[in-house]
Structures are given as structure tokens and as C-alpha cells.
Coordinates of C-alpha atoms in Angstrom, one line a residue:
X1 CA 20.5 -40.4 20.3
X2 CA 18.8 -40.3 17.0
X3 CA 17.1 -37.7 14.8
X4 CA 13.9 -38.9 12.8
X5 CA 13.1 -37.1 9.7
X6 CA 10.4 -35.4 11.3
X7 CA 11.6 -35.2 15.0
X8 CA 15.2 -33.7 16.4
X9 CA 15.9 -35.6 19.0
X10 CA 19.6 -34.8 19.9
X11 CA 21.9 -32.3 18.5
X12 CA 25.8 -32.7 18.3
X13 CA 28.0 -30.6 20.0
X14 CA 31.0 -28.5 17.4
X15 CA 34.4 -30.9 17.7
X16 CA 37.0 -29.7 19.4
X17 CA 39.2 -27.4 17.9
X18 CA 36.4 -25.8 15.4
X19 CA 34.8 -22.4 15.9
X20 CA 32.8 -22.2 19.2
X21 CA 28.8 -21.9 18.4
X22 CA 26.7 -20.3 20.6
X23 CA 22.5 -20.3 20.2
X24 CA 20.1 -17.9 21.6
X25 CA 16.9 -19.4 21.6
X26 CA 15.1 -16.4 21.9
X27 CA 14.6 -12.2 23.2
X28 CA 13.9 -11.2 26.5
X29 CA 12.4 -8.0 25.3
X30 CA 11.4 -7.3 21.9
X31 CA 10.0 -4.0 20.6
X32 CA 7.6 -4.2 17.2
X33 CA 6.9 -0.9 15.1
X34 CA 4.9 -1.2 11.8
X35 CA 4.9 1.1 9.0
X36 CA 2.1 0.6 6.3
X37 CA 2.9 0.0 3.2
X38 CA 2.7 3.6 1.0
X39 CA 1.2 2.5 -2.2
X40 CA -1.8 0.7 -0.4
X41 CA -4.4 3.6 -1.2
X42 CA -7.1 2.8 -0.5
X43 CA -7.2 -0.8 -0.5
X44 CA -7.5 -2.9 2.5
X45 CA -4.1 -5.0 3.4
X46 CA -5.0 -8.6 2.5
X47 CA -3.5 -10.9 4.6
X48 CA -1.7 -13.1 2.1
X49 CA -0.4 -9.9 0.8
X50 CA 1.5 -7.6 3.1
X51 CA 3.7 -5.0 1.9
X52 CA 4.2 -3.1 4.7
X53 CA 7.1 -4.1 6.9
X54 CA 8.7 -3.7 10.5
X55 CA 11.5 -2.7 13.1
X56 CA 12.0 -5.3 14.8
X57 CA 14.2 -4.5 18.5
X58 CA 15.4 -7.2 20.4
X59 CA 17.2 -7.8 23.8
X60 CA 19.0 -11.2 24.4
X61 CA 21.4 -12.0 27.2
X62 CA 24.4 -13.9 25.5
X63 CA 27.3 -16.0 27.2
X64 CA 29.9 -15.2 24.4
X65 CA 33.6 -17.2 25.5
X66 CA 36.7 -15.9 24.4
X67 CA 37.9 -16.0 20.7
X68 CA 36.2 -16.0 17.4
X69 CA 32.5 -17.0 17.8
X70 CA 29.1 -18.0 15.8
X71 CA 26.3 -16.2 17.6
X72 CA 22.8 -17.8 16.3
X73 CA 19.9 -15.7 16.9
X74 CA 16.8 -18.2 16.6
X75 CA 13.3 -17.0 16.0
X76 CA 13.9 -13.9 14.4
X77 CA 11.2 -12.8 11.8
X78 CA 11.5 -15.1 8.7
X79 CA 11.0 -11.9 6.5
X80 CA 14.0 -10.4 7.8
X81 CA 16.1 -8.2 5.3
X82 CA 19.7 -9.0 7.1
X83 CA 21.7 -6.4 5.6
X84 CA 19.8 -3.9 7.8
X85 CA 20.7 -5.9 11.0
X86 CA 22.5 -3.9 13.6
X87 CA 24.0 -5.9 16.8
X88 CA 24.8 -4.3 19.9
X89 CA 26.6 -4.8 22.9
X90 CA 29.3 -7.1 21.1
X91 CA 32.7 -5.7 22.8
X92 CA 34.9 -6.1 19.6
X93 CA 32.1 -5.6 17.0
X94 CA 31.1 -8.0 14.0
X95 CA 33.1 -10.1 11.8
X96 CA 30.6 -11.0 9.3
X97 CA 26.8 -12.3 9.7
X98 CA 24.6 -14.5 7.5
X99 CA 20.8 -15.1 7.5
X100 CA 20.0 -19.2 7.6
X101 CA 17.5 -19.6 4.8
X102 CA 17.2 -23.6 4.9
X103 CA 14.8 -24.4 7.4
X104 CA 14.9 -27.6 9.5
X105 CA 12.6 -29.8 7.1
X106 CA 12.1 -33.5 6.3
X107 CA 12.9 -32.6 2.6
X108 CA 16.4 -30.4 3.9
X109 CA 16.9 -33.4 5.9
X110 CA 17.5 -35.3 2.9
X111 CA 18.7 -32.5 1.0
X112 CA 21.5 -32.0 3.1
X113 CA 22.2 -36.2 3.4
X114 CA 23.0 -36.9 0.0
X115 CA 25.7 -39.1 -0.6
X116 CA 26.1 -39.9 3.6
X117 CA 25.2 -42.8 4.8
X118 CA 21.9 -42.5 7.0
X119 CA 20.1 -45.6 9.0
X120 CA 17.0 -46.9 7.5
X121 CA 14.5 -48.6 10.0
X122 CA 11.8 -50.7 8.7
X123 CA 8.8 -52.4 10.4
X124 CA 6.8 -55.3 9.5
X125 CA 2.7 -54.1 10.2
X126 CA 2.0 -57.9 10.8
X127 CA 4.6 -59.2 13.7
X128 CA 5.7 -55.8 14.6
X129 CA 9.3 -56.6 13.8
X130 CA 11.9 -53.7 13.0
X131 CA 14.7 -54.2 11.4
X132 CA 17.6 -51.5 10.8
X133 CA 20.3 -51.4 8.0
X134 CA 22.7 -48.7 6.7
X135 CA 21.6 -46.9 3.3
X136 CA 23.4 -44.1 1.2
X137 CA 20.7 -41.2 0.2
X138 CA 21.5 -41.1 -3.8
X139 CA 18.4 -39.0 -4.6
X140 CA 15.8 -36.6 -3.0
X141 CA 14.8 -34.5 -5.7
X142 CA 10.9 -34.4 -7.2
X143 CA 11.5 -37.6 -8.4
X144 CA 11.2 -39.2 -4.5
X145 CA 13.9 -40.5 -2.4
X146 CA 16.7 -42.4 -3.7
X147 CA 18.5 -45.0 -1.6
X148 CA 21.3 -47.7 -2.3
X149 CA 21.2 -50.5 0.1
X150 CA 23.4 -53.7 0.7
X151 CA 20.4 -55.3 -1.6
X152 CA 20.3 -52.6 -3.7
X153 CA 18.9 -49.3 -5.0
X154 CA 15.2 -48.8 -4.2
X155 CA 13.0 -45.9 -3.4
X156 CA 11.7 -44.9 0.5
X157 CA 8.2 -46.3 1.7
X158 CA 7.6 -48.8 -1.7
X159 CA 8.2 -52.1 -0.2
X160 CA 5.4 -52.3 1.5
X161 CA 6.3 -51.7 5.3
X162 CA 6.7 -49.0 7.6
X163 CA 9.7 -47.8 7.2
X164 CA 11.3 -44.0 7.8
X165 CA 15.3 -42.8 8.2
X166 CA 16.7 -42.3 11.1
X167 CA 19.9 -39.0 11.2
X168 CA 22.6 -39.3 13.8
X169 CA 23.2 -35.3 13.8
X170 CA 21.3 -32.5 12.6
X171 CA 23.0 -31.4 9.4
X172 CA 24.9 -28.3 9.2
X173 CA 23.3 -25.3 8.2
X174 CA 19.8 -26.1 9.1
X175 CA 17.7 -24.3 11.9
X176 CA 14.3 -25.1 13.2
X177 CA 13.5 -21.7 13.1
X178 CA 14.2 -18.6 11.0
X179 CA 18.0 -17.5 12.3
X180 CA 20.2 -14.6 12.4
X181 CA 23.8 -15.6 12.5
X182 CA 27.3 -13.6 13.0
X183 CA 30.7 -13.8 13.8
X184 CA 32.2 -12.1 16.2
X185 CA 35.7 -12.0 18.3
X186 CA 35.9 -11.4 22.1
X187 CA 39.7 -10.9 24.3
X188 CA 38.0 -13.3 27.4
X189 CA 34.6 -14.6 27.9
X190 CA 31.7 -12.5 29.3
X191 CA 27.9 -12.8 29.4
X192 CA 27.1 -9.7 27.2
X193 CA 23.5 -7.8 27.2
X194 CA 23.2 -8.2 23.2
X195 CA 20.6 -6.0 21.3
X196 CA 19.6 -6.5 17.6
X197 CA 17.3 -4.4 15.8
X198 CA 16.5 -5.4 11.5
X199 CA 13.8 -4.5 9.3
X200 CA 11.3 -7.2 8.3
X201 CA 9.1 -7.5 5.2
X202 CA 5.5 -9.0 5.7
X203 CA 3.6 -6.7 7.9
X204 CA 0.9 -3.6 7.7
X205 CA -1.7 -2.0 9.5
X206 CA -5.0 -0.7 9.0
X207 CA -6.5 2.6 10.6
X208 CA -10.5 1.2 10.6
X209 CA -13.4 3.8 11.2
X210 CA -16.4 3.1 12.9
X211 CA -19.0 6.4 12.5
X212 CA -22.0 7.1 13.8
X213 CA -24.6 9.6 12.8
X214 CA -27.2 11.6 14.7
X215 CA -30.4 11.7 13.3
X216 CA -30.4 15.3 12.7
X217 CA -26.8 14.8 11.0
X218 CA -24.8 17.6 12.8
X219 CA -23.2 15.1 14.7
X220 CA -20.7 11.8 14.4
X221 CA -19.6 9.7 17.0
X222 CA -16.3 8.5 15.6
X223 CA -14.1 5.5 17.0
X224 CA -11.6 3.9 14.8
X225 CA -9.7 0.6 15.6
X226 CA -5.6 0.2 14.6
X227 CA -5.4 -2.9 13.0
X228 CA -2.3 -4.7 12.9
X229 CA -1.5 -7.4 10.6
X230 CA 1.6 -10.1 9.7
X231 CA 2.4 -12.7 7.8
X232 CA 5.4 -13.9 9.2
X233 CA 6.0 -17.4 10.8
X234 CA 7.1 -15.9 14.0
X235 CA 5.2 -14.7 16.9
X236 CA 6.4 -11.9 18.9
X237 CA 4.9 -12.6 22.7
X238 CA 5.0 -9.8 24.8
X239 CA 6.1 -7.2 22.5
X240 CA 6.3 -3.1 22.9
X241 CA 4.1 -2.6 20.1
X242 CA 3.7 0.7 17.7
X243 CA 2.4 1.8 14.2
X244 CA 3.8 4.8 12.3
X245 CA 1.4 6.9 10.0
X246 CA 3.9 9.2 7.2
X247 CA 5.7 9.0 4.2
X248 CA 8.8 7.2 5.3
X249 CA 11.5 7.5 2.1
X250 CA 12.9 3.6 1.4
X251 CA 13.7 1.9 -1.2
X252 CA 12.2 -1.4 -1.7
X253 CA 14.4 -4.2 -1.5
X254 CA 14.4 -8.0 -2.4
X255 CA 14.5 -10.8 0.2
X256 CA 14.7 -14.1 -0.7
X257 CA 12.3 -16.3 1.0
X258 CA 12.9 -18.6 3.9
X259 CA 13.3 -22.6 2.6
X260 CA 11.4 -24.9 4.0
X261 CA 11.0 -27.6 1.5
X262 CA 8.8 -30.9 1.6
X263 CA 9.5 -34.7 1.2
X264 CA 7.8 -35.8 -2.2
X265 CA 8.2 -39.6 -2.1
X266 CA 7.6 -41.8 -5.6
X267 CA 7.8 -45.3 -6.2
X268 CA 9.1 -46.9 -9.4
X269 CA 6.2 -48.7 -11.2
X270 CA 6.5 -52.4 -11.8
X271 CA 6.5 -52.2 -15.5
X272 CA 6.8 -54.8 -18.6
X273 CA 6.9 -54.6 -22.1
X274 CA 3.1 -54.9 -22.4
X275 CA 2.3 -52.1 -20.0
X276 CA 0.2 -49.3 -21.5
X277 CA 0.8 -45.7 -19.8
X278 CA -1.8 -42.9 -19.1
X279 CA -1.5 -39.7 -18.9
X280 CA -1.5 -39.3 -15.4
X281 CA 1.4 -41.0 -14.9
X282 CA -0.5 -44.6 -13.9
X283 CA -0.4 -47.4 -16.0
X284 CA -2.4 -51.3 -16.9
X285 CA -1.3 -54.1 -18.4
X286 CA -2.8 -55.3 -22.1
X287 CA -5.8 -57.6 -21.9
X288 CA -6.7 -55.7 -18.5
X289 CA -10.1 -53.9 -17.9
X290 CA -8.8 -50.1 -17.9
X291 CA -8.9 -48.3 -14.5
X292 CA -12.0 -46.2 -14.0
X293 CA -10.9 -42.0 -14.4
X294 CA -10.2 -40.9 -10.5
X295 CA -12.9 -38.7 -9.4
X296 CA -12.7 -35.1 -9.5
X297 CA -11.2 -33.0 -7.4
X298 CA -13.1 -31.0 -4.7
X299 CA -14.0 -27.4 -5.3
X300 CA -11.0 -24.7 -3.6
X301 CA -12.8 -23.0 -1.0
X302 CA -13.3 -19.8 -1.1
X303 CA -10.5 -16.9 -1.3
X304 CA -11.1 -14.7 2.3
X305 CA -8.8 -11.6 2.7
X306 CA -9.7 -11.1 6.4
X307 CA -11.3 -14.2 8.5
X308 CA -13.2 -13.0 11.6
X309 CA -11.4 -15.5 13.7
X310 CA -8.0 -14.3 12.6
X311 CA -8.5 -11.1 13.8
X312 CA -7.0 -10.7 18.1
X313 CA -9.7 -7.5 19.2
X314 CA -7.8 -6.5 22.4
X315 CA -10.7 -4.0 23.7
X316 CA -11.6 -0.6 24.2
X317 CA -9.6 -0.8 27.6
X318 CA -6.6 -0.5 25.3
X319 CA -6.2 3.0 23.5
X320 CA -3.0 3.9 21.6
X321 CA -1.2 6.3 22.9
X322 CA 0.0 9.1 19.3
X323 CA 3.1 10.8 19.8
X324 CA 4.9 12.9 17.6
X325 CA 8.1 11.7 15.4
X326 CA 9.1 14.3 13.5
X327 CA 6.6 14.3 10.4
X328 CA 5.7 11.4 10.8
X329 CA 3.0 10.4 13.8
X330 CA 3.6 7.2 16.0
X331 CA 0.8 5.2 17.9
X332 CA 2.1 3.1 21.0
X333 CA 0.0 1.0 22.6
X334 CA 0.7 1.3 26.4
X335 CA 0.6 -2.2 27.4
X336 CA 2.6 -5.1 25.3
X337 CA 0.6 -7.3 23.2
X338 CA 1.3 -10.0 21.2
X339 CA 2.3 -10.2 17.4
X340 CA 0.8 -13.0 16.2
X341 CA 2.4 -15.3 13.3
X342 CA 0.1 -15.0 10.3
X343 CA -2.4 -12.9 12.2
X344 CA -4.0 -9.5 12.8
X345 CA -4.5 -7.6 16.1
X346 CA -6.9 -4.7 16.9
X347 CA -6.8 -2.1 19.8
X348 CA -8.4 0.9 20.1
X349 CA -6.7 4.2 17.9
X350 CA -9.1 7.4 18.8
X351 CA -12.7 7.7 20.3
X352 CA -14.5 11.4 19.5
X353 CA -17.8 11.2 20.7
X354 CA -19.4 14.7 19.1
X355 CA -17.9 15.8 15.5
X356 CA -19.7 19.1 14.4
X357 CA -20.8 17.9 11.0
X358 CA -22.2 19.2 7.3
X359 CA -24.5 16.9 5.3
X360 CA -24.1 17.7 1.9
X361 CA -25.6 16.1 -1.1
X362 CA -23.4 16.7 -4.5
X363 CA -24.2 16.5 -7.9
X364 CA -22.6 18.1 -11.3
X365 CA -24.3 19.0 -14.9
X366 CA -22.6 20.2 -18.1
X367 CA -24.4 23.9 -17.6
X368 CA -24.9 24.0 -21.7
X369 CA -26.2 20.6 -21.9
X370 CA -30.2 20.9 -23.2
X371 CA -31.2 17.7 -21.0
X372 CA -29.5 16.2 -18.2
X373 CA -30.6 14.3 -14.7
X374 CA -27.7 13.2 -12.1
X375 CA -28.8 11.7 -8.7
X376 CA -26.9 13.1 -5.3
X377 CA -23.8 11.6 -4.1
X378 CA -23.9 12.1 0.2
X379 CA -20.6 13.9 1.8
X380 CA -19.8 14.5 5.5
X381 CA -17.9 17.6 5.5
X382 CA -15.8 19.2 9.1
X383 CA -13.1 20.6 9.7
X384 CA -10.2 19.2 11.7
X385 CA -10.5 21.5 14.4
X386 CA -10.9 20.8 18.5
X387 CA -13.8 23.0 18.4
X388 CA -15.4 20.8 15.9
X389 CA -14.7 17.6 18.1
X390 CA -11.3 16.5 16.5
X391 CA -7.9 18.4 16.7
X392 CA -5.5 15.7 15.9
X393 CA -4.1 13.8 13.0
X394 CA -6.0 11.4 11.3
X395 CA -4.5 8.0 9.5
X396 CA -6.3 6.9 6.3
X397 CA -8.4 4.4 6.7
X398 CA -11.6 3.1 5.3
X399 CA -14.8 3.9 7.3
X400 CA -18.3 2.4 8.0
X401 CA -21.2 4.4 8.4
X402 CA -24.2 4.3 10.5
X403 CA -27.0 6.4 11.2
X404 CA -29.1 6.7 14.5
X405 CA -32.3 4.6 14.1
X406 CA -35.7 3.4 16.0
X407 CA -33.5 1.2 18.8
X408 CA -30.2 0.5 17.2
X409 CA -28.2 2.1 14.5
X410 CA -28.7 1.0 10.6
X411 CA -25.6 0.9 8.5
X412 CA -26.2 3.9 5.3
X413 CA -23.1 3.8 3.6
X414 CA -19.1 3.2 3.7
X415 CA -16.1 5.7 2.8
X416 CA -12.2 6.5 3.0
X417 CA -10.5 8.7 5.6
X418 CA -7.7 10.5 4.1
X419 CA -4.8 11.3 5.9
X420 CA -5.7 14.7 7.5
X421 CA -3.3 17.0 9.1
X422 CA -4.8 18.9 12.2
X423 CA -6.6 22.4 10.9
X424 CA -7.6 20.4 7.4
X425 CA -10.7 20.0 5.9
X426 CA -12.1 16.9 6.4
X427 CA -14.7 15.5 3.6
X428 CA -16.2 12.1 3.5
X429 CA -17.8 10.8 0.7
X430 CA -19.9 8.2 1.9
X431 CA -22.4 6.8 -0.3
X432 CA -24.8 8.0 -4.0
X433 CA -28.2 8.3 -3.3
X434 CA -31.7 8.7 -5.4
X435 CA -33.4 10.4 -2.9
X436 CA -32.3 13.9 -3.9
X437 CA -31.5 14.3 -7.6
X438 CA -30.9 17.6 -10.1
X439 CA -32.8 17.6 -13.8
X440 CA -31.5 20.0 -16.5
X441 CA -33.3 21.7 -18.9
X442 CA -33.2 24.0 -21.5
X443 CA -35.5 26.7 -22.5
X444 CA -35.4 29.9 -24.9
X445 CA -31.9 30.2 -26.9
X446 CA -29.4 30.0 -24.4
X447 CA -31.6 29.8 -21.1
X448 CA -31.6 26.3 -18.5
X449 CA -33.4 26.2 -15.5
X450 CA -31.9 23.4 -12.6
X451 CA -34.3 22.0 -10.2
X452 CA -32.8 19.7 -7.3
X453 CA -35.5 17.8 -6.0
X454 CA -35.7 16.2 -1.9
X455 CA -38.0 12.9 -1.1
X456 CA -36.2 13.3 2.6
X457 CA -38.8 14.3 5.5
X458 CA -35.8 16.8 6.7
X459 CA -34.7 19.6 4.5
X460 CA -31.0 18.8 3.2
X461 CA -28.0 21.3 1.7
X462 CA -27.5 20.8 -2.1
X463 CA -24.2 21.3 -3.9
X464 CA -24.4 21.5 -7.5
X465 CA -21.2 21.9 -9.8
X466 CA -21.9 23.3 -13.1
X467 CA -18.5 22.3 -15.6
X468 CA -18.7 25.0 -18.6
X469 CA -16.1 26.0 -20.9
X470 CA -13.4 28.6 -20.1
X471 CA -14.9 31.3 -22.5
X472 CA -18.8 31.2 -21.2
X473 CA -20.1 33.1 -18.9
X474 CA -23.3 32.6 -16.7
X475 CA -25.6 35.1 -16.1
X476 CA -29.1 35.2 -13.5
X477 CA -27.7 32.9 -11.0
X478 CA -26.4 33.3 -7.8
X479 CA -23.7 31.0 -7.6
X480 CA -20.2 31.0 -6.1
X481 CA -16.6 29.8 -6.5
X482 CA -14.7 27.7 -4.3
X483 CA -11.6 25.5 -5.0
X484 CA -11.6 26.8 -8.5
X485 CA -15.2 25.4 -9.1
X486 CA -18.7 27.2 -10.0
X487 CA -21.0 26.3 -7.6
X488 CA -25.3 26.5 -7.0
X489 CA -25.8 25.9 -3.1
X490 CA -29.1 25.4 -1.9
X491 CA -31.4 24.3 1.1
X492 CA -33.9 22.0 0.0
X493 CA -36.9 21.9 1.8
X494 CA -38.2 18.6 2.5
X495 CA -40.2 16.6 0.4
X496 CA -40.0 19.8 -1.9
X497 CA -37.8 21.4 -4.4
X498 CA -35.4 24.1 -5.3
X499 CA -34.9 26.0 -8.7
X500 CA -33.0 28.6 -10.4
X501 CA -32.4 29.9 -14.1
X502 CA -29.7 31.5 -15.8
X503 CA -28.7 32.2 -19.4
X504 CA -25.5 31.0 -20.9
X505 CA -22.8 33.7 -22.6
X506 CA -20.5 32.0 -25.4
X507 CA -17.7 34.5 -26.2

């Protein structure tokens, strides 16, 4: 049976005599944890852009025969790093392993046929005849395919008819899909329960707040969404899935990427001595009416980081499950799942439906500044505590923020989650606004007066910061210290004002 250059259609068995070769097609169980990627911040993982990675833990059952063996393990994740493979369950250990980097492709095909003889079948589009003939691949580079014939050396598909090659055997080296391969050496044949367990490059995830606050803003309704994402070309069906949030210590290392390259095919131009070339490439005879320029390209479409439809949401009937791993806290979701291939998959992380919350507006001035006017910045301020509605470890993660309306929530703003240890403060900054503001000004010598101002029909808490030089001193204020800064707080009435005065001392 034959092999087209884009369809496998038989695949030779090893002679006799050479090394026995055994393929697994694929796991019977596979496990899939993701750690995020630690210099993310604060940005979003985009999705062409992954640089988070995964354990990847896989069962196979394995007939190994006695002797020195190739075990190939297909479908493994194309990002694989292979020097952290471990294989278990091989009786005598491991004699060496390699990662297959060439994938199965109609440009490897003709890579890996140069210089062999291939058959090439041509068909005539007007009577449907095909004829076949042998041909030796000479080239198969960018400058097309190469091909010596009984009549000569031409280049594939410029004749005018159909015409393709046809492979007798699949060359060595190449796999359909990414591939783990070792050696190994057994006493007598056995079917073996074979575990293998590697880090792969290509995948992140996403802790993704949804908040909610009450009108009189003492209280959020917080859910937040694990969002896992991958960019690798295999899918993982079925998989015990988990996400680890921590500082993990590992060093980054290079993989090289998985081959897969394409068949560019060029034909030679029928050129004479009175052919005029373009720049493109094409070319017209002298005396001939010049070629009209081709039109212009389309416009790209646009760049999207995260495409609604690429996104899996699971439900709320999914929760993962947090656990404890040393430092470090793991998320399991209790149910397998799929890992998609160049996809992203939400379930449900944590659901607190009262967090005890502070509204604070903040706002800094220079305190010996004559003039100044700064507008409020909003903060949601709680502590990490079970009597505040929380008591458990938070993942960063960006948040959205709405805020109880007349029939349906209104979005007001969107902020960061830190990571937050149980017992920490928590403090979310969520968005600047004009409503409340603080004007400076000065007065007599060395005196200011502040006056924070509140267009809100509800009274609000002020925080203002006032930066000053180590050697002055501020006197006929009431203000207080915390986390090293010098602080006015204030309840501001609403739709009023607040105001104090104090005198700067320059030592």
C-alpha cells in the first residue's frame, strides 16, 4: 500500500533482525498540573504567549518483548522538555531516550526522500488518464521540488496536470504526532503498566475575579473563575486536572520547537533572452503590454489575546477543590476535564457571598505646596479573615467590579488581586474618580488649609497622604501614622465637605 504526501496509508513493519519498535498510541490516564508563569504580574496570559508550563503524568499499558527495545510514546505535549522525562515501570530501566522533533509533514516527506527514488503519478484533467513513472527527489528546499525523471529534471505540479508523489514507507524518524522515544532492555517479554511524567512549556492560568458591591459598600459578593490556558498541539481528554499558586524555584530552560515544515512548490519560468524581470519575481516579454500591479493585499485582522469562543466555561457546578502543598497552594478540580490544544478552560475557584468591606477614597498633596488639587482614587480595603467573609489564600488575579444598581448590577471599575496569605490585609484599588477631590491652599507664612470635597448622596471615608520632608514638622492637625505614612482621615458628609488647617515647622 502507498503513502500520499499528504495521507499515510500503510506503515512498514522493522526487518528482521533490527531493533524491535514498539508504539503507544496514547495514555490511559493522564494527570495535568499548571504552574503560572512567575514574572506575569499583572498582565493577563495571552494566548499566543504562554510562559507558564506543566506536569504532565501519564499511564500507558505497554507489551514490551524481550531484548533491547524502541518504546514510542505518541501524543505527548509538543512542548515537552525531555530531559525532565521520568519512565516508570520499565523492569531493567532506560537505555537512552530521544524526543522526535520532525513531524510527519508533506514538506518532511520530501525532506526525508532526497536522493530515493519515489513514484510520481500524474493525471490528465481532460480524459482522466493517470499515468505513473519512477522519479529521484533532487530538491525540496524553498526553491520548490526538484525531480529527475527518465525525460528529465523538472519541477512538481508545472506541467500542467494533476500530478502528486506517491511514498512506499513512511520515512524513518518521522511521527504524526509529537513523540517520546526510549530504549530500553527486558530478560523476557511482559506487558508492563508504564508511567511517564515530563514538564511541558506552553501553558498558564489565570485566577479571574468577579466582585460585586452592595449599595451601601460594606459588602462584596466575590466569585473568581480558574482559568486555564495552553498552547500546545495536544489535547489531553479526560485529564486529572490541577493549578498550583507559589513561587516554585526553576530555572528556565530552552526547548527547541517541534518541526513541522510545509511544501513550497515553484516552477521554473519559461524565459528568453528578451524577457524583462520585475521585482516580484514575474516577468514579460519585450514588445508586450506590461502586467497590471496585483492588487493589494487584504488588511490582517485584528490581533485578539483571548477570543470568547476559545474559552471551555465548565460551570459553577464545578468548584476547585485548594489543598495545601507545602508553601505552595494546589487547586484540583474534582471531576476530569479536558485540556484543550490551543485553548483555555474555566471552572469555578472560590464563591464568598458577604466580604465585610471599607470604601476608601485616597488622595496625596505635597503638605508645603502653596496650591494643589488631586481627585480621589477608590480602594476596597478587608482583611483576610473568616470573620470578614474570607479566611483562605487568595491567587492574584485581575478583578472586575460591579456595583448593585436599579435591576441589575453596573460595572464601576476593574483592579488586581494580589496574592494574599490568610490573616493579610487585603486592598483593592479599583478605579480614580472626580467625585470626591482634595484642593490645597496656603494662607499666612507657613499655614495650608485642605478641604476634601463629596458630590456622592452617601457620606464616604477620606484618606489623605501628606509627603513632607524628613526635617518638618506639622502642627494643628490631627492626623496619624500608619505604614510609615502621615495620614488626615475623614468622614465626608454627603454632598458636603471636610476641612482642617495646620502650620508647617522647617527645622
Amino acid at each position: 500500500m502507498r503513502l500520499t504526501a499528504l495521507l499515510i496509508l500503510a506503515v512498514v513493519a522493522a526487518p528482521a533482525g533490527a531493533q524491535q519498535v514498539v508504539t503507544s498510541a496514547g495514555p490511559e490516564r493522564v494527570g495535568v498540573t499548571v504552574y503560572r508563569d512567575p514574572d506575569r504580574g499583572r498582565r493577563r496570559p495571552a494566548l499566543n504567549w504562554l510562559n507558564g508550563y506543566a506536569l504532565i503524568s501519564e499511564t500507558r499499558s505497554i507489551d514490551i518483548p524481550a531484548g533491547e527495545s524502541e518504546l514510542r510514546f505518541e501524543g505527548v505535549a509538543s512542548g515537552i522538555i525531555p530531559q525532565s522525562a521520568i519512565v516508570g515501570g520499565v523492569p531493567e530501566g532506560l537505555l537512552e531516550r530521544n524526543r522526535d522533533a520532525l513531524l510527519l509533514s508533506a514538506g518532511s516527506l520530501v525532506g526525508r526522500a532526497l536522493g530515493n527514488r519515489v513514484t510520481l503519478r500524474r493525471t490528465d484533467r481532460a480524459t482522466g488518464t493517470v499515468v505513473e513513472g519512477e522519479a529521484i527527489v533532487r530538491s525540496g528546499g524553498d526553491g520548490g521540488v526538484v525531480l529527475q525523471t527518465a525525460a528529465g529534471v523538472e519541477a512538481l505540479r508545472c506541467t500542467g496536470l494533476a500530478e502528486t508523489l506517491v511514498y512506499d514507507r513512511v520515512p524513518a524518524g518521522l511521527s504524526a504526532r509529537p513523540t517520546l522515544s526510549v530504549r530500553v532492555r527486558a530478560r523476557q517479554a511482559l506487558r508492563a503498566s508504564v508511567t511517564l511524567s515530563y514538564l511541558a512549556t506552553g501553558f498558564d492560568w489565570q485566577a479571574d475575579y468577579v466582585a460585586t458591591l452592595s449599595r451601601d459598600e460594606r459588602k462584596l459578593q466575590l466569585r473568581a473563575w480558574l482559568t486555564l490556558a495552553s498552547t500546545d498541539d495536544t489535547s489531553f481528554p479526560g485529564a486529572t486536572t490541577q493549578a498550583v499558586a507559589g513561587q516554585v524555584n526553576r530555572e528556565g530552560v530552552e526547548v527547541a520547537p517541534v518541526e513541522s515544515p510545509p511544501l513550497r512548490l515553484q516552477c521554473w519560468p519559461a524565459a528568453t533572452t528578451s524577457t524583462v524581470s520585475q521585482p516580484d519575481g514575474s516577468s514579460y516579454a519585450n514588445g508586450d503590454t506590461p502586467p497590471a500591479p496585483p492588487a493589494p493585499p487584504p488588511p490582517p485582522p485584528p490581533v485578539v489575546a483571548f477570543r470568547s469562543e476559545e474559552i471551555v466555561v465548565t460551570g459553577s457546578r464545578i468548584t476547585a477543590v485548594r489543598e495545601r502543598l507545602g508553601d505552595l497552594q494546589l487547586y484540583r478540580i474534582p471531576e476530569p476535564v479536558t485540556v484543550g490544544a490551543n485553548a483555555q478552560k474555566q471552572v469555578g475557584l472560590l464563591d464568598r457571598p458577604a466580604v465585610k468591606v471599607e470604601a476608601v477614597y485616597r488622595m496625596a498633596v505635597v503638605s508645603a505646596d502653596e496650591e494643589a488639587e488631586e481627585q480621589g482614587e477608590l480602594l476596597l480595603r478587608s482583611r483576610n479573615r473568616e470573620e470578614q467573609g474570607l479566611g483562605l489564600p487568595l491567587p492574584s488575579g485581575n478583578l472586575v467590579l460591579f456595583r448593585e444598581g436599579a435591576g441589575r448590577p453596573l460595572l464601576i471599575g476593574e483592579g488586581h488581586m494580589r496574592d494574599t496569605a490568610v490573616g493579610e490585609k487585603v486592598e483593592i484599588k479599583v478605579a480614580e474618580t472626580s467625585g470626591v477631590r482634595v484642593r490645597l491652599s496656603s494662607g499666612e507664612g507657613d499655614r495650608r488649609t485642605l478641604v476634601v470635597t463629596n458630590d456622592r448622596p452617601v457620606a464616604v471615608q477620606a484618606e489623605v497622604e501628606l509627603l513632607h520632608d524628613d526635617g518638618d514638622r506639622i502642627d494643628g492637625a490631627k492626623l496619624m501614622r500608619r505604614d510609615g505614612k502621615l495620614l488626615w482621615l475623614a468622614t465626608v458628609p454627603a454632598n458636603g465637605s471636610a476641612t482642617i488647617s495646620y502650620r508647617i515647622r522647617r527645622s
